[in-house]
Structure formats: C-alpha cells, structure tokens
C-alpha cells in the first residue's frame, strides 16, 4: 500500500497561493517574511491554532516594541489576512474587525532645478559607472519613472521615433506611456551600443536568455535571447533566478543606484532627506510649476486617483509660491514708511554674532531674504514603554519591502 504524499509546508502553500493570483515576487517575499515572523513570535505554533488575540498581540508588538511605520503595519496585517483567508481557508468573523493603522499624509521632499543639476554633476563624477549613473538619474527625472520601472526597461520599450517609453507592468501591474527626453538621445544610444556588446558576448557564451514574464518563454522560445527583450540596464555579473534557479543576466539591482545616489547627495552638499524616488517627486512638481495640467501629470505618473497627484499642489505652496506671511508684509510696510526698526535685545545680538560673525545687514528695500525654519530637537525625556507580553521566541525582523507612489 502506497504512502500518501505529505502535505506541503505552510510557507510553500503560501507561495503557491500568491503565485496562483499572479502577485509580484516582492509581494511573495513580504508575505512569507511576515507569516514566518508571526509563527516564530508564537513559539512555532500553527496559525490555525491561534486566535484573534494572538494576531492582535503580534501586531501590537510590531507597533509598540518594533515601532514599525503605519504602512509596514498594514502590510503585516494584509499578509496575515491572506494567510487565514486564502491559504488556510478560514473566514473567521473577527478578521474584519481588526483595526488598520491610520497612514499620515506627508509632503514629499522635492529638489530644485539647481539642486538637480548639482546632483547630476556629482553622479557623473563617481569613480565607477559615472556615465550610467548619470543616464539613469536623467531618465528618472526626465520621465517620472520609479526606480524599479526604469531598471526593468527592455530595449523594445524605447520608441525613439515616437519619442515615447512604454512602461510595462508598473505599480499595480499597469502599463503606461511616458515621454522620451530628446536631450539624452546621444547618451542613451551610446549606452545601448555598449549593452549590445555585452549581449553578443552572452550569446557567444551560450548563456540562457533574460527572464520573460508569465508564459512568454514557452510561447516565444527564442525571445529571451533576442536583443529586443534584453535589459536596458543589465547587471555586470550573472545572477540566479529565484524561481527557476537559472544562472542568467538580470537587470541592475536597486542598491546599485541607491548607494551612488546617497554618495552624490553628500558630494553635492544637498542636505534634504532625498532618495531616488525624490527625482519622481521633482519631475511632477516642476511640471506643475511649468503650468501643465494636473490630469496630464497624473497619467504620466500612473496614479489611479488624482487625489494622489494632488499632494504635489501642497509643494507648490512652499517657498516663492506660498502666501506671503503677514509678518513680512508688516516689516515691508514699516520699511516703506521710514519707520526705524526696534533694536534687538543685547543678549540676542551676542548670540547672533557668535553664530554668524559675518552677517550683512538687510537691504532697505526689496524682498526679504528666505529664512529656513529649523526643526525642533528631540525632547530630553521619553515616556517609558509599557511592559508587553512577549512569546519566548521573538523573530529578528528585517525591514520589509514597501512601495511608494
């Protein structure tokens, strides 16, 4: 009598359900991470044996002791709901009652055009891959692409005659069309010539072709080895496909540009908390400043709702586009009327002199200088966190993969 096959492990069942629904590899990795952490948190007990209180204990531990962000908290909750509903087939009544944390809406960091130019110079001056880094940064700023969307571009997605770039399988598995800046034609064509030399070397070495989405590798067996499907930004070294275990050429990882971007920010003297995604924010803000319609910007960014694009209108109210402060108007009226400004307190004069010994006086007329508002320092006291019941086994949680708009 034959022995029945053993049932697949819990995490393998989770992967099967994620792939059955055609979720991305990032989603699969994030869900596996949170389910594994949940199981380890409760001493490797099976999730089917756990209750609502156990789920809420884990989420409360993430919020109170790990102090994860609201988006990471919601991602962990989504992974657990997927586990119970789609993998274990348990549609328990308390699942819909678990509260989701409120996500705060924050104004994105935006670089000025002068700062963008300085950043480009710093990237071009990098000792390694300076030309490729500059081209990638120009592509992000000139088209509004997300970093991963740019890295996943194929040669066939560049339409030089139509002045367009086809973004395939963007965020939310949506396609869209963005402009192809004419100012980078020369650098982009020269880069593609270098990429073609690398592609020819791969074909001569008999390496497998690049990864193709879904079942295109079976439908078009030779497409993976064609130059049209090759990456625009291929990786210098070969890598192993996590799902097929094939050793092949993949596109550049995100860290390749993120590390260089961080170094370039320091070299350019830019103190803003910027990331490669800041170039996308700057693209949208500068288009709105130039008078382009917000609906057009929404389509270029690939936002499903215009309310997501409206966040950039808040950025437009900053700096020279903001409403004039009544204090500046009062100071301007006083200067125009010939009023003598009140002398500063002697103590404040000494502090200013020590902090800035060579500060010139303000002009008698004209616009007031821009004064940057300083952030308050952290408080010198902290409220001690309340004691929290923790399971004997606590997982080590790395940062989970999150996405931005």
PDB file of C-alpha atoms in Angstrom, residues 208-209 239-249:
ATOM      1  CA  UNK A 208      20.347  31.422 -21.049  1.00  0.00           C
ATOM      2  CA  UNK A 209      18.305  34.415 -22.135  1.00  0.00           C
ATOM      3  CA  UNK A 239      22.692  36.089 -11.008  1.00  0.00           C
ATOM      4  CA  UNK A 240      20.468  33.131 -10.122  1.00  0.00           C
ATOM      5  CA  UNK A 241      16.757  33.375 -10.880  1.00  0.00           C
ATOM      6  CA  UNK A 242      14.977  32.816  -7.515  1.00  0.00           C
ATOM      7  CA  UNK A 243      12.106  30.852  -9.107  1.00  0.00           C
ATOM      8  CA  UNK A 244      13.845  28.830 -11.825  1.00  0.00           C
ATOM      9  CA  UNK A 245      17.408  28.616 -10.382  1.00  0.00           C
ATOM     10  CA  UNK A 246      18.798  29.511 -13.818  1.00  0.00           C
ATOM     11  CA  UNK A 247      22.044  31.475 -13.875  1.00  0.00           C
ATOM     12  CA  UNK A 248      21.360  34.337 -16.266  1.00  0.00           C
ATOM     13  CA  UNK A 249      21.730  38.067 -16.851  1.00  0.00           C
TER      14      UNK A 249
END
